[in-house]
Amino acid sequence: MAVNELDLVIFQMAVESVRLLSSSFDEKAAEIATRSRGSLLFDVRVDGDLEVQRVAAIGYPGDKIGVVALDREGLVSCCCLVNGTFSPFIAPLENWTSMPLSMQAQIDVTGYARLLLAALRNAGHMLDR
C-alpha cells in the first residue's frame, strides 16, 4: 500500500510541531506519535553513523511507518513516512524495544539501526531536512 499524501502531511505537521520543544528525543518521538495518532514502535541510539545519532519509528494503521531521526547536532532533522516494505528492518528494533531491560542490555541493535538507515537512504528517504 502506498503512503497517501494526507498521511504524510499529518506526520510532517506532528514532527514540525515538536521540533523546537526543549525535551529529549524520546519525549519528542512519543509526542509525535501522540499528535499524529500513531504508536511509538522504537527509539534507539545509532552508533557509527556520520549523520544520525538516534532513530525512532511510529506505527500507523494500514502498514504505514513514520521514521524520525536525530542528527549529530541534536536536532530532529529527518523524517519520512514509508510503507510495510521496511518492516523487515523495523521488526528487530521493535522486538528489542519490547524486551525487558535486562535482555536489552545483552543485545546490541546498532547493526539493525544502521541497516534501517541504509535501506531508507537507498530508497531515497531520510533526505528531507
PDB file of C-alpha atoms in Angstrom:
ATOM      1  CA  MET A   1       0.000   0.000   0.000  1.00  0.00           C
ATOM      2  CA  ALA A   2       1.390   3.395  -0.955  1.00  0.00           C
ATOM      3  CA  VAL A   3       1.679   6.214   1.515  1.00  0.00           C
ATOM      4  CA  ASN A   4      -1.009   8.779   0.806  1.00  0.00           C
ATOM      5  CA  GLU A   5      -0.291  12.493   0.854  1.00  0.00           C
ATOM      6  CA  LEU A   6      -2.694  13.342   3.681  1.00  0.00           C
ATOM      7  CA  ASP A   7      -0.981  10.851   5.998  1.00  0.00           C
ATOM      8  CA  LEU A   8       2.384  12.343   5.068  1.00  0.00           C
ATOM      9  CA  VAL A   9       1.181  15.893   5.761  1.00  0.00           C
ATOM     10  CA  ILE A  10      -0.231  14.927   9.170  1.00  0.00           C
ATOM     11  CA  PHE A  11       3.006  13.151  10.086  1.00  0.00           C
ATOM     12  CA  GLN A  12       5.157  16.099   8.952  1.00  0.00           C
ATOM     13  CA  MET A  13       2.964  18.547  10.868  1.00  0.00           C
ATOM     14  CA  ALA A  14       3.407  16.483  14.032  1.00  0.00           C
ATOM     15  CA  VAL A  15       7.181  16.435  13.517  1.00  0.00           C
ATOM     16  CA  GLU A  16       7.321  20.194  12.947  1.00  0.00           C
ATOM     17  CA  SER A  17       5.158  20.877  15.994  1.00  0.00           C
ATOM     18  CA  VAL A  18       7.669  19.208  18.339  1.00  0.00           C
ATOM     19  CA  ARG A  19      10.919  20.047  16.561  1.00  0.00           C
ATOM     20  CA  LEU A  20      11.747  23.055  18.747  1.00  0.00           C
ATOM     21  CA  LEU A  21      10.428  21.744  22.068  1.00  0.00           C
ATOM     22  CA  SER A  22      13.033  21.654  24.808  1.00  0.00           C
ATOM     23  CA  SER A  23      12.625  17.968  25.554  1.00  0.00           C
ATOM     24  CA  SER A  24      14.582  14.797  24.885  1.00  0.00           C
ATOM     25  CA  PHE A  25      14.390  12.943  21.592  1.00  0.00           C
ATOM     26  CA  ASP A  26      12.445  10.065  23.132  1.00  0.00           C
ATOM     27  CA  GLU A  27       9.898  12.546  24.518  1.00  0.00           C
ATOM     28  CA  LYS A  28       9.645  14.224  21.114  1.00  0.00           C
ATOM     29  CA  ALA A  29       9.179  10.870  19.354  1.00  0.00           C
ATOM     30  CA  ALA A  30       6.435   9.907  21.811  1.00  0.00           C
ATOM     31  CA  GLU A  31       4.764  13.306  21.331  1.00  0.00           C
ATOM     32  CA  ILE A  32       4.895  12.931  17.523  1.00  0.00           C
ATOM     33  CA  ALA A  33       3.177   9.548  17.905  1.00  0.00           C
ATOM     34  CA  THR A  34       0.510  11.058  20.151  1.00  0.00           C
ATOM     35  CA  ARG A  35      -0.144  14.079  17.945  1.00  0.00           C
ATOM     36  CA  SER A  36      -0.374  12.001  14.769  1.00  0.00           C
ATOM     37  CA  ARG A  37      -2.378   9.166  16.400  1.00  0.00           C
ATOM     38  CA  GLY A  38       0.292   6.530  15.947  1.00  0.00           C
ATOM     39  CA  SER A  39       2.159   4.256  18.326  1.00  0.00           C
ATOM     40  CA  LEU A  40       5.845   4.535  19.098  1.00  0.00           C
ATOM     41  CA  LEU A  41       7.492   1.323  17.866  1.00  0.00           C
ATOM     42  CA  PHE A  42      11.039   2.076  18.977  1.00  0.00           C
ATOM     43  CA  ASP A  43      13.595   4.757  19.758  1.00  0.00           C
ATOM     44  CA  VAL A  44      17.199   3.577  19.548  1.00  0.00           C
ATOM     45  CA  ARG A  45      20.699   5.006  19.561  1.00  0.00           C
ATOM     46  CA  VAL A  46      22.713   4.690  16.350  1.00  0.00           C
ATOM     47  CA  ASP A  47      26.450   4.306  16.864  1.00  0.00           C
ATOM     48  CA  GLY A  48      28.839   4.794  13.980  1.00  0.00           C
ATOM     49  CA  ASP A  49      26.618   6.811  11.655  1.00  0.00           C
ATOM     50  CA  LEU A  50      28.103  10.095  10.467  1.00  0.00           C
ATOM     51  CA  GLU A  51      24.773  11.946  10.334  1.00  0.00           C
ATOM     52  CA  VAL A  52      22.316  10.333  12.753  1.00  0.00           C
ATOM     53  CA  GLN A  53      22.624   9.634  16.482  1.00  0.00           C
ATOM     54  CA  ARG A  54      19.092   8.312  17.195  1.00  0.00           C
ATOM     55  CA  VAL A  55      16.217   6.959  15.156  1.00  0.00           C
ATOM     56  CA  ALA A  56      12.591   6.284  16.102  1.00  0.00           C
ATOM     57  CA  ALA A  57       9.680   4.690  14.281  1.00  0.00           C
ATOM     58  CA  ILE A  58       5.964   5.287  14.718  1.00  0.00           C
ATOM     59  CA  GLY A  59       3.386   2.780  13.515  1.00  0.00           C
ATOM     60  CA  TYR A  60       0.104   3.743  11.873  1.00  0.00           C
ATOM     61  CA  PRO A  61      -2.881   1.776  10.614  1.00  0.00           C
ATOM     62  CA  GLY A  62      -2.586   0.400   7.124  1.00  0.00           C
ATOM     63  CA  ASP A  63       1.033  -0.750   7.446  1.00  0.00           C
ATOM     64  CA  LYS A  64       2.447   2.790   7.436  1.00  0.00           C
ATOM     65  CA  ILE A  65       5.531   3.697   9.430  1.00  0.00           C
ATOM     66  CA  GLY A  66       6.851   7.146  10.264  1.00  0.00           C
ATOM     67  CA  VAL A  67      10.594   7.392  10.837  1.00  0.00           C
ATOM     68  CA  VAL A  68      12.248  10.290  12.665  1.00  0.00           C
ATOM     69  CA  ALA A  69      15.992  10.829  13.071  1.00  0.00           C
ATOM     70  CA  LEU A  70      18.056  12.960  15.421  1.00  0.00           C
ATOM     71  CA  ASP A  71      21.169  14.400  13.792  1.00  0.00           C
ATOM     72  CA  ARG A  72      24.623  14.781  15.344  1.00  0.00           C
ATOM     73  CA  GLU A  73      23.833  18.366  16.412  1.00  0.00           C
ATOM     74  CA  GLY A  74      20.851  17.168  18.452  1.00  0.00           C
ATOM     75  CA  LEU A  75      18.115  18.354  16.107  1.00  0.00           C
ATOM     76  CA  VAL A  76      15.190  16.346  14.794  1.00  0.00           C
ATOM     77  CA  SER A  77      16.405  16.682  11.242  1.00  0.00           C
ATOM     78  CA  CYS A  78      14.999  13.893   9.098  1.00  0.00           C
ATOM     79  CA  CYS A  79      11.604  12.339   8.774  1.00  0.00           C
ATOM     80  CA  CYS A  80       9.803  10.148   6.292  1.00  0.00           C
ATOM     81  CA  LEU A  81       6.669   8.046   6.052  1.00  0.00           C
ATOM     82  CA  VAL A  82       7.086   4.623   4.468  1.00  0.00           C
ATOM     83  CA  ASN A  83       5.001   1.534   3.845  1.00  0.00           C
ATOM     84  CA  GLY A  84       5.418  -2.003   5.105  1.00  0.00           C
ATOM     85  CA  THR A  85       8.269  -2.852   2.750  1.00  0.00           C
ATOM     86  CA  PHE A  86      10.586  -1.621   5.508  1.00  0.00           C
ATOM     87  CA  SER A  87       9.068  -3.972   8.096  1.00  0.00           C
ATOM     88  CA  PRO A  88      11.981  -6.451   7.908  1.00  0.00           C
ATOM     89  CA  PHE A  89      14.316  -3.653   9.027  1.00  0.00           C
ATOM     90  CA  ILE A  90      11.941  -2.332  11.683  1.00  0.00           C
ATOM     91  CA  ALA A  91      10.811  -5.626  13.260  1.00  0.00           C
ATOM     92  CA  PRO A  92      14.123  -6.449  15.031  1.00  0.00           C
ATOM     93  CA  LEU A  93      14.246  -2.966  16.578  1.00  0.00           C
ATOM     94  CA  GLU A  94      10.603  -3.121  17.608  1.00  0.00           C
ATOM     95  CA  ASN A  95      11.123  -6.574  19.126  1.00  0.00           C
ATOM     96  CA  TRP A  96      14.185  -5.366  21.047  1.00  0.00           C
ATOM     97  CA  THR A  97      12.202  -2.450  22.472  1.00  0.00           C
ATOM     98  CA  SER A  98       9.535  -4.801  23.809  1.00  0.00           C
ATOM     99  CA  MET A  99      12.115  -6.857  25.752  1.00  0.00           C
ATOM    100  CA  PRO A 100      12.824  -6.312  29.449  1.00  0.00           C
ATOM    101  CA  LEU A 101      15.803  -4.024  30.112  1.00  0.00           C
ATOM    102  CA  SER A 102      17.878  -6.940  31.371  1.00  0.00           C
ATOM    103  CA  MET A 103      17.565  -8.607  27.950  1.00  0.00           C
ATOM    104  CA  GLN A 104      18.058  -5.358  26.028  1.00  0.00           C
ATOM    105  CA  ALA A 105      21.374  -4.871  27.806  1.00  0.00           C
ATOM    106  CA  GLN A 106      22.620  -8.169  26.389  1.00  0.00           C
ATOM    107  CA  ILE A 107      21.675  -7.468  22.761  1.00  0.00           C
ATOM    108  CA  ASP A 108      23.311  -4.876  20.515  1.00  0.00           C
ATOM    109  CA  VAL A 109      20.866  -3.492  17.927  1.00  0.00           C
ATOM    110  CA  THR A 110      23.212  -0.922  16.437  1.00  0.00           C
ATOM    111  CA  GLY A 111      23.667  -3.054  13.328  1.00  0.00           C
ATOM    112  CA  TYR A 112      19.911  -3.253  12.802  1.00  0.00           C
ATOM    113  CA  ALA A 113      19.591   0.514  13.193  1.00  0.00           C
ATOM    114  CA  ARG A 114      22.336   1.073  10.623  1.00  0.00           C
ATOM    115  CA  LEU A 115      20.657  -1.382   8.230  1.00  0.00           C
ATOM    116  CA  LEU A 116      17.382   0.530   8.560  1.00  0.00           C
ATOM    117  CA  LEU A 117      19.092   3.844   7.834  1.00  0.00           C
ATOM    118  CA  ALA A 118      20.925   2.333   4.842  1.00  0.00           C
ATOM    119  CA  ALA A 119      17.674   0.910   3.440  1.00  0.00           C
ATOM    120  CA  LEU A 120      15.914   4.255   3.867  1.00  0.00           C
ATOM    121  CA  ARG A 121      18.773   6.123   2.216  1.00  0.00           C
ATOM    122  CA  ASN A 122      18.948   3.628  -0.656  1.00  0.00           C
ATOM    123  CA  ALA A 123      15.217   4.137  -1.234  1.00  0.00           C
ATOM    124  CA  GLY A 124      15.685   7.936  -1.307  1.00  0.00           C
ATOM    125  CA  HIS A 125      14.271   8.624   2.159  1.00  0.00           C
ATOM    126  CA  MET A 126      15.873  10.341   5.138  1.00  0.00           C
ATOM    127  CA  LEU A 127      16.909  13.236   2.966  1.00  0.00           C
ATOM    128  CA  ASP A 128      14.277  15.866   3.760  1.00  0.00           C
ATOM    129  CA  ARG A 129      15.752  18.218   6.306  1.00  0.00           C
TER     130      ARG A 129
END
